[in-house]
């Protein structure tokens, strides 16, 4: 969903952090919407905030500068001069501070800030002198910013369905009358009732729920890692025959059979845990000692100097080789998110962690 928010809505939330804009910011961050910011919207908001902020500082400076005339003592006057100096420093920082706040909003929300297009000026002022929409009447200067915003809306709507939020009813009427592929709402509440937006919100809520589950899975597995390792030991102890392949093996097909494993050391790769769909994928690895054996062609056996003595002759062509090696066993444990019980206290929650196989086994 592509949206444009008029400057009047941004001006209601100068810090860009109240409920409505926070939601827009989060949706953009998760690539669920694309928020377009016309250059004139950006300039209207930032310049107005800079002007009003500096005006407040000037009022404070004026009041402080009048204090010496009101009979203050020398120490208090000196202190007021220090405050005046600090306010002057603050005033010089206001413009950058407001610009940085907008830059942070744009970056986090992945919004698109459209640059000023000087070529649009000719079209805007042709409409200005003709009184064409979106101008309310001939040479209405107050409508010039909206006319430039209108050009940005027109350009985007030529290729994308565009949703606009503006509380200017005349501007809304101009857009709806002249531009196809647009839907205009007077406020965020109306946008949030849109059926397409509701579907986006469902996806968003699911993502938020999954993020909470991912956080809980990490906390739960970290807290109960010792208990999980005990379960891994039990699983490994029950293995008496497991075939695997490794290029380091000297058997004909690089295969061997594991008969016994000891001293398993579990590692859960927390940073690589991912959620896809309705499942969490938890990569784990286990380092252990193992007794293995494999069949080796007799002629090949005598070409190596570092092999252990064969344990028996299988037949006239093959020896049975037995070795003790170190193994790394890798597995991605799949967890059904419907079975995850999220609680603030890990002891009250539950993550179904079950190991039933190994996807990859290698000699280390």
mmCIF file with all atom_site columns, C-alpha atoms in Angstrom, residues 301-307:
data_model
loop_
_atom_site.group_PDB
_atom_site.id
_atom_site.type_symbol
_atom_site.label_atom_id
_atom_site.label_alt_id
_atom_site.label_comp_id
_atom_site.label_asym_id
_atom_site.label_entity_id
_atom_site.label_seq_id
_atom_site.pdbx_PDB_ins_code
_atom_site.Cartn_x
_atom_site.Cartn_y
_atom_site.Cartn_z
_atom_site.occupancy
_atom_site.B_iso_or_equiv
_atom_site.pdbx_formal_charge
_atom_site.auth_seq_id
_atom_site.auth_comp_id
_atom_site.auth_asym_id
_atom_site.auth_atom_id
_atom_site.pdbx_PDB_model_num
ATOM 1 C CA . UNK A 1 301 ? 44.203 -49.508 2.684 1.00 0.00 ? 301 UNK A CA 1
ATOM 2 C CA . UNK A 1 302 ? 47.882 -50.201 2.044 1.00 0.00 ? 302 UNK A CA 1
ATOM 3 C CA . UNK A 1 303 ? 48.380 -46.863 0.272 1.00 0.00 ? 303 UNK A CA 1
ATOM 4 C CA . UNK A 1 304 ? 47.810 -44.886 3.516 1.00 0.00 ? 304 UNK A CA 1
ATOM 5 C CA . UNK A 1 305 ? 50.281 -44.616 6.396 1.00 0.00 ? 305 UNK A CA 1
ATOM 6 C CA . UNK A 1 306 ? 48.050 -42.964 8.997 1.00 0.00 ? 306 UNK A CA 1
ATOM 7 C CA . UNK A 1 307 ? 45.130 -45.388 9.204 1.00 0.00 ? 307 UNK A CA 1
#
